[in-house]
């Protein structure tokens, strides 16, 4: 699969926020479009986000199928969505660090490592939540 060019993702710095300052429904519509653009960019450009999306798409139906209460189902699904949120934030941090400079720098490494650690912790909590809910049913 060919990686899209930044221009194809609408990532022209001169035109990043042409609707800043808009209010009401126009702002909500623009925010929605920007969110979809972000999801698309993450899915197309970030392997980890793509893998975690597929994991969520496999496990969310399983969570809905399991014979557990609505609160347990909500926890199972929320744990998966949290991983996606953390991965999006990690990817944003990495993009900003790379935008500032691609040379090796200890602070750039620290920022990227901390973002990666956040993703790891969110994946650990998926394991804890899913294990806890499943053990409760045994």
N, CA, C and O of each residue as an XYZ file, in Angstrom:
552
protein
N       0.841     -1.174      0.000
C       0.000      0.000      0.000
C       0.889      1.241      0.000
O       1.788      1.366      0.831
N       0.640      2.134     -0.912
C       1.423      3.357     -1.054
C       1.105      4.321      0.074
O      -0.058      4.543      0.410
N       2.154      4.889      0.653
C       1.955      5.902      1.690
C       1.519      7.203      1.033
O       2.128      7.634      0.053
N       0.476      7.834      1.558
C       0.013      9.089      0.959
C       0.990     10.233      1.225
O       1.683     10.263      2.242
N       1.021     11.155      0.297
C       1.823     12.357      0.486
C       1.133     13.264      1.488
O      -0.092     13.223      1.608
N       1.888     14.081      2.211
C       1.256     14.991      3.175
C       0.163     15.851      2.538
O      -0.873     16.103      3.154
N       0.398     16.300      1.304
C      -0.601     17.137      0.633
C      -1.916     16.380      0.414
O      -2.993     16.976      0.449
N      -1.823     15.077      0.191
C      -3.025     14.262     -0.016
C      -3.836     14.115      1.263
O      -5.031     13.822      1.217
N      -3.189     14.318      2.397
C      -3.880     14.246      3.686
C      -4.317     15.625      4.168
O      -4.845     15.762      5.271
N      -4.099     16.639      3.345
C      -4.476     17.986      3.737
C      -3.562     18.568      4.799
O      -4.007     19.351      5.638
N      -2.287     18.195      4.773
C      -1.354     18.624      5.809
C      -0.473     19.786      5.346
O       0.701     19.848      5.708
N      -1.025     20.704      4.551
C      -0.307     21.888      4.117
C      -0.286     22.900      5.262
O      -1.331     23.456      5.600
N       0.890     23.156      5.874
C       0.948     24.043      7.038
C       0.347     25.424      6.789
O      -0.174     26.038      7.720
N       0.407     25.923      5.568
C      -0.144     27.245      5.274
C      -1.668     27.262      5.352
O      -2.278     28.322      5.495
N      -2.278     26.077      5.255
C      -3.744     26.005      5.248
C      -4.283     25.076      6.325
O      -5.358     24.499      6.159
N      -3.563     24.923      7.416
C      -3.987     23.973      8.453
C      -5.296     24.368      9.126
O      -6.149     23.508      9.350
N      -5.473     25.620      9.448
C      -6.653     26.027     10.221
C      -7.348     27.240      9.599
O      -7.393     28.304     10.216
N      -7.883     27.095      8.405
C      -8.511     28.256      7.761
C      -9.818     28.689      8.419
O     -10.289     29.800      8.175
N     -10.413     27.828      9.250
C     -11.701     28.151      9.851
C     -11.601     28.459     11.335
O     -12.611     28.459     12.039
N     -10.381     28.723     11.820
C     -10.230     29.072     13.234
C     -11.070     30.306     13.518
O     -11.129     31.238     12.716
N     -11.715     30.289     14.674
C     -12.530     31.430     15.066
C     -13.986     31.286     14.693
O     -14.815     32.083     15.132
N     -14.322     30.281     13.886
C     -15.729     30.052     13.551
C     -16.453     29.549     14.795
O     -15.842     28.938     15.671
N     -17.742     29.805     14.869
C     -18.527     29.375     16.021
C     -19.766     28.625     15.556
O     -20.056     28.546     14.362
N     -20.487     28.081     16.521
C     -21.753     27.421     16.240
C     -21.594     26.133     15.465
O     -20.608     25.412     15.615
N     -22.600     25.854     14.621
C     -22.613     24.599     13.877
C     -21.461     24.497     12.890
O     -20.977     23.399     12.612
N     -21.015     25.635     12.357
C     -19.889     25.612     11.412
C     -18.628     25.083     12.117
O     -17.889     24.277     11.551
N     -18.393     25.538     13.344
C     -17.235     25.068     14.107
C     -17.358     23.583     14.403
O     -16.381     22.843     14.286
N     -18.558     23.140     14.788
C     -18.779     21.726     15.081
C     -18.531     20.891     13.824
O     -17.880     19.848     13.888
N     -19.049     21.347     12.688
C     -18.851     20.627     11.434
C     -17.367     20.557     11.077
O     -16.867     19.502     10.688
N     -16.657     21.695     11.211
C     -15.224     21.711     10.913
C     -14.465     20.783     11.854
O     -13.581     20.048     11.413
N     -14.795     20.804     13.139
C     -14.128     19.935     14.113
C     -14.363     18.469     13.753
O     -13.449     17.651     13.849
N     -15.577     18.139     13.341
C     -15.896     16.772     12.929
C     -15.049     16.357     11.732
O     -14.499     15.256     11.703
N     -14.948     17.248     10.743
C     -14.141     16.950      9.553
C     -12.669     16.791      9.913
O     -12.001     15.891      9.402
N     -12.152     17.663     10.794
C     -10.758     17.552     11.208
C     -10.522     16.229     11.938
O      -9.472     15.606     11.780
N     -11.495     15.807     12.731
C     -11.365     14.534     13.446
C     -11.313     13.364     12.472
O     -10.496     12.456     12.630
N     -12.178     13.384     11.469
C     -12.150     12.326     10.458
C     -10.825     12.334      9.696
O     -10.266     11.279      9.395
N     -10.326     13.542      9.385
C      -9.020     13.640      8.719
C      -7.922     13.034      9.589
O      -7.035     12.346      9.084
N      -7.982     13.288     10.897
C      -6.987     12.740     11.822
C      -7.061     11.230     11.901
O      -6.034     10.551     11.904
N      -8.279     10.701     11.965
C      -8.437      9.247     11.993
C      -7.910      8.621     10.711
O      -7.243      7.587     10.740
N      -8.219      9.260      9.582
C      -7.750      8.742      8.300
C      -6.223      8.783      8.222
O      -5.598      7.814      7.791
N      -5.628      9.891      8.634
C      -4.170     10.023      8.607
C      -3.527      8.984      9.514
O      -2.538      8.358      9.135
N      -4.082      8.795     10.710
C      -3.519      7.803     11.639
C      -3.636      6.406     11.055
O      -2.688      5.623     11.124
N      -4.780      6.088     10.485
C      -4.968      4.740      9.932
C      -4.030      4.485      8.752
O      -3.461      3.401      8.626
N      -3.874      5.494      7.889
C      -3.044      5.311      6.698
C      -1.548      5.366      6.990
O      -0.763      4.703      6.312
N      -1.140      6.150      7.994
C       0.290      6.414      8.211
C       0.881      5.722      9.434
O       2.103      5.653      9.563
N       0.056      5.214     10.324
C       0.558      4.653     11.579
C       0.202      3.173     11.671
O      -0.961      2.819     11.866
N       1.204      2.315     11.531
C       0.974      0.861     11.578
C       0.351      0.433     12.908
O      -0.566     -0.387     12.928
N       0.844      0.984     14.014
C       0.336      0.583     15.334
C      -1.147      0.936     15.470
O      -1.925      0.138     15.992
N      -1.542      2.124     15.007
C      -2.953      2.504     15.095
C      -3.812      1.570     14.248
O      -4.904      1.175     14.656
N      -3.312      1.228     13.081
C      -4.053      0.309     12.206
C      -4.228     -1.053     12.878
O      -5.317     -1.625     12.838
N      -3.166     -1.578     13.495
C      -3.251     -2.868     14.176
C      -4.216     -2.804     15.362
O      -5.015     -3.719     15.567
N      -4.141     -1.736     16.132
C      -5.019     -1.607     17.301
C      -6.469     -1.390     16.882
O      -7.388     -1.810     17.585
N      -6.678     -0.740     15.747
C      -8.039     -0.585     15.220
C      -8.627     -1.946     14.881
O      -9.776     -2.231     15.219
N      -7.847     -2.782     14.218
C      -8.330     -4.126     13.864
C      -8.571     -4.977     15.111
O      -9.520     -5.760     15.166
N      -7.707     -4.815     16.102
C      -7.918     -5.522     17.365
C      -9.248     -5.104     17.991
O     -10.016     -5.945     18.459
N      -9.508     -3.808     17.994
C     -10.774     -3.309     18.546
C     -11.963     -3.812     17.725
O     -12.989     -4.197     18.286
N     -11.824     -3.809     16.413
C     -12.929     -4.276     15.564
C     -13.214     -5.761     15.760
O     -14.335     -6.212     15.525
N     -12.219     -6.519     16.183
C     -12.434     -7.938     16.484
C     -13.010     -8.135     17.887
O     -13.890     -8.971     18.092
N     -12.509     -7.359     18.847
C     -12.900     -7.586     20.236
C     -14.199     -6.891     20.652
O     -14.875     -7.367     21.563
N     -14.561     -5.791     20.017
C     -15.813     -5.113     20.390
C     -17.020     -6.016     20.137
O     -17.876     -6.126     21.015
N     -17.126     -6.673     18.967
C     -18.254     -7.604     18.804
C     -18.223     -8.736     19.833
O     -19.274     -9.166     20.307
N     -17.035     -9.219     20.181
C     -16.926    -10.253     21.209
C     -17.444     -9.721     22.546
O     -18.161    -10.422     23.261
N     -17.083     -8.495     22.878
C     -17.565     -7.887     24.129
C     -19.089     -7.798     24.136
O     -19.721     -8.020     25.168
N     -19.671     -7.475     22.999
C     -21.135     -7.379     22.906
C     -21.791     -8.756     22.969
O     -22.936     -8.876     23.405
N     -21.080     -9.787     22.541
C     -21.623    -11.148     22.524
C     -21.507    -11.835     23.879
O     -22.345    -12.669     24.222
N     -20.487    -11.499     24.645
C     -20.264    -12.176     25.930
C     -21.464    -12.007     26.857
O     -22.072    -10.938     26.894
N     -21.807    -13.050     27.603
C     -22.962    -12.971     28.504
C     -22.590    -12.287     29.831
O     -22.592    -12.906     30.896
N     -22.273    -11.000     29.726
C     -21.942    -10.213     30.912
C     -22.897     -9.028     30.974
O     -23.585     -8.724     30.000
N     -22.933     -8.377     32.098
C     -23.822     -7.227     32.261
C     -23.391     -6.049     31.411
O     -22.308     -6.038     30.825
N     -24.274     -5.052     31.358
C     -23.996     -3.887     30.519
C     -22.783     -3.110     31.010
O     -22.051     -2.540     30.200
N     -22.557     -3.076     32.315
C     -21.408     -2.353     32.848
C     -20.100     -3.054     32.457
O     -19.136     -2.388     32.079
N     -20.060     -4.371     32.542
C     -18.875     -5.119     32.129
C     -18.623     -4.942     30.634
O     -17.478     -4.786     30.210
N     -19.681     -4.964     29.845
C     -19.539     -4.753     28.403
C     -18.975     -3.369     28.127
O     -18.089     -3.204     27.288
N     -19.491     -2.384     28.833
C     -18.991     -1.014     28.655
C     -17.514     -0.922     29.031
O     -16.746     -0.244     28.348
N     -17.110     -1.587     30.096
C     -15.698     -1.566     30.499
C     -14.817     -2.233     29.457
O     -13.737     -1.732     29.146
N     -15.263     -3.349     28.919
C     -14.493     -4.046     27.889
C     -14.280     -3.148     26.675
O     -13.167     -3.037     26.159
N     -15.353     -2.512     26.226
C     -15.263     -1.646     25.043
C     -14.460     -0.388     25.351
O     -13.632      0.029     24.541
N     -14.694      0.220     26.509
C     -13.963      1.439     26.881
C     -12.461      1.183     26.970
O     -11.661      2.042     26.601
N     -12.082      0.014     27.453
C     -10.654     -0.291     27.550
C     -10.009     -0.322     26.162
O      -8.866      0.103     25.996
N     -10.740     -0.822     25.174
C     -10.222     -0.868     23.807
C     -10.164      0.524     23.187
O      -9.198      0.867     22.504
N     -11.199      1.322     23.426
C     -11.214      2.676     22.885
C     -10.116      3.532     23.506
O      -9.550      4.400     22.842
N      -9.815      3.288     24.780
C      -8.739      4.036     25.434
C      -7.398      3.783     24.746
O      -6.592      4.703     24.608
N      -7.157      2.557     24.318
C      -5.913      2.251     23.598
C      -5.836      3.092     22.326
O      -4.777      3.632     22.004
N      -6.942      3.208     21.606
C      -6.947      4.004     20.377
C      -6.681      5.472     20.677
O      -5.934      6.128     19.952
N      -7.286      5.992     21.740
C      -7.070      7.389     22.123
C      -5.596      7.627     22.456
O      -4.998      8.593     21.982
N      -5.021      6.755     23.261
C      -3.620      6.912     23.656
C      -2.705      6.785     22.442
O      -1.723      7.519     22.328
N      -3.015      5.870     21.543
C      -2.201      5.721     20.326
C      -2.287      6.973     19.460
O      -1.280      7.398     18.893
N      -3.469      7.567     19.350
C      -3.605      8.808     18.585
C      -2.753      9.919     19.198
O      -2.077     10.650     18.474
N      -2.782     10.049     20.511
C      -1.971     11.066     21.182
C      -0.474     10.781     20.997
O       0.310     11.698     20.751
N      -0.088      9.515     21.116
C       1.303      9.138     20.900
C       1.740      9.475     19.480
O       2.830     10.008     19.275
N       0.903      9.171     18.510
C       1.239      9.475     17.118
C       1.348     10.981     16.895
O       2.211     11.435     16.144
N       0.484     11.755     17.539
C       0.561     13.210     17.420
C       1.871     13.730     18.013
O       2.518     14.599     17.430
N       2.256     13.199     19.165
C       3.528     13.599     19.784
C       4.688     13.269     18.853
O       5.576     14.095     18.643
N       4.680     12.068     18.299
C       5.758     11.670     17.388
C       5.811     12.575     16.166
O       6.899     12.933     15.715
N       4.656     12.952     15.621
C       4.624     13.829     14.449
C       5.200     15.204     14.777
O       5.941     15.777     13.978
N       4.861     15.727     15.943
C       5.385     17.036     16.336
C       6.896     16.957     16.553
O       7.632     17.843     16.120
N       7.357     15.905     17.219
C       8.798     15.743     17.447
C       9.523     15.647     16.107
O      10.566     16.275     15.926
N       8.990     14.874     15.172
C       9.626     14.736     13.864
C       9.575     16.042     13.076
O      10.484     16.333     12.299
N       8.530     16.819     13.269
C       8.405     18.115     12.585
C       9.482     19.082     13.066
O      10.027     19.861     12.283
N       9.784     19.024     14.363
C      10.791     19.911     14.934
C      12.175     19.547     14.409
O      12.982     20.427     14.110
N      12.445     18.259     14.297
C      13.747     17.842     13.783
C      13.876     16.336     13.793
O      13.393     15.666     14.706
N      14.528     15.805     12.774
C      14.685     14.356     12.652
C      15.996     13.842     13.245
O      16.222     12.633     13.298
N      16.860     14.755     13.690
C      18.124     14.302     14.274
C      17.865     13.655     15.627
O      16.870     13.933     16.295
N      18.798     12.777     16.009
C      18.691     12.128     17.314
C      18.945     13.154     18.413
O      19.953     13.860     18.409
N      18.009     13.217     19.345
C      18.152     14.124     20.487
C      17.548     13.425     21.691
O      16.518     12.758     21.581
N      18.189     13.578     22.838
C      17.731     12.855     24.033
C      16.316     13.255     24.434
O      15.560     12.414     24.919
N      15.937     14.522     24.242
C      14.578     14.937     24.602
C      13.543     14.401     23.611
O      12.425     14.062     23.999
N      13.917     14.327     22.339
C      13.022     13.731     21.344
C      12.811     12.256     21.663
O      11.688     11.755     21.607
N      13.897     11.566     21.996
C      13.786     10.150     22.368
C      12.922      9.990     23.606
O      12.075      9.099     23.663
N      13.134     10.855     24.604
C      12.342     10.765     25.825
C      10.856     10.957     25.527
O      10.023     10.201     26.029
N      10.517     11.956     24.720
C       9.116     12.210     24.383
C       8.490     11.010     23.685
O       7.377     10.600     24.012
N       9.215     10.449     22.720
C       8.690      9.297     21.985
C       8.601      8.060     22.883
O       7.634      7.304     22.796
N       9.588      7.851     23.730
C       9.559      6.698     24.639
C       8.419      6.810     25.653
O       7.768      5.813     25.965
N       8.177      8.010     26.165
C       7.085      8.192     27.123
C       5.740      7.960     26.435
O       4.843      7.350     27.016
N       5.600      8.440     25.211
C       4.371      8.169     24.462
C       4.174      6.686     24.229
O       3.060      6.177     24.350
N       5.239      5.997     23.899
C       5.176      4.550     23.706
C       4.813      3.847     25.010
O       4.039      2.889     25.010
N       5.368      4.318     26.109
C       5.046      3.730     27.416
C       3.568      3.918     27.740
O       2.946      3.027     28.319
N       3.002      5.060     27.376
C       1.570      5.293     27.611
C       0.730      4.283     26.841
O      -0.259      3.772     27.367
N       1.110      3.992     25.608
C       0.398      2.984     24.824
C       0.525      1.615     25.495
O      -0.452      0.872     25.594
N       1.723      1.293     25.951
C       1.952      0.013     26.622
C       1.075     -0.119     27.873
O       0.471     -1.167     28.101
N       1.008      0.937     28.674
C       0.180      0.903     29.884
C      -1.294      0.732     29.510
O      -2.017      0.001     30.186
N      -1.744      1.394     28.450
C      -3.144      1.247     28.045
C      -3.428     -0.175     27.565
O      -4.515     -0.700     27.805
N      -2.471     -0.798     26.895
C      -2.641     -2.194     26.486
C      -2.661     -3.128     27.695
O      -3.403     -4.110     27.710
N      -1.850     -2.823     28.705
C      -1.867     -3.620     29.940
C      -3.226     -3.536     30.621
O      -3.725     -4.533     31.144
N      -3.832     -2.335     30.616
C      -5.139     -2.221     31.262
C      -6.207     -2.966     30.477
O      -7.190     -3.407     31.073
N      -6.057     -3.127     29.160
C      -6.986     -3.982     28.395
C      -6.901     -5.407     28.919
O      -7.920     -6.060     29.142
N      -5.683     -5.878     29.113
C      -5.494     -7.244     29.611
C      -6.103     -7.389     31.000
O      -6.769     -8.385     31.281
N      -5.882     -6.414     31.866
C      -6.431     -6.473     33.230
C      -7.958     -6.475     33.192
O      -8.592     -7.299     33.850
N      -8.546     -5.566     32.434
C     -10.016     -5.463     32.376
C     -10.617     -6.722     31.781
O     -11.549     -7.292     32.350
N     -10.098     -7.163     30.649
C     -10.665     -8.351     30.007
C     -10.483     -9.592     30.875
O     -11.393    -10.416     30.973
N      -9.320     -9.734     31.505
C      -9.089    -10.875     32.392
C     -10.041    -10.826     33.584
O     -10.629    -11.840     33.962
N     -10.186     -9.651     34.166
C     -11.075     -9.512     35.313
C     -12.520     -9.842     34.978
O     -13.190    -10.549     35.731
N     -13.003     -9.334     33.851
C     -14.390     -9.590     33.450
C     -14.579    -11.074     33.136
O     -15.567    -11.678     33.553
N     -13.642    -11.652     32.409
C     -13.785    -13.077     32.056
C     -13.667    -13.986     33.271
O     -14.399    -14.971     33.369
N     -12.765    -13.681     34.198
C     -12.631    -14.482     35.415
C     -13.883    -14.364     36.293
O     -14.263    -15.316     36.974
N     -14.507    -13.208     36.268
C     -15.744    -12.996     37.032
C     -16.856    -13.936     36.531
O     -17.711    -14.365     37.306
N     -16.830    -14.243     35.243
C     -17.871    -15.100     34.661
C     -17.614    -16.572     34.890
O     -18.528    -17.382     34.737
N     -16.394    -16.944     35.255
C     -16.079    -18.388     35.449
C     -16.662    -18.936     36.726
O     -16.487    -20.117     37.027
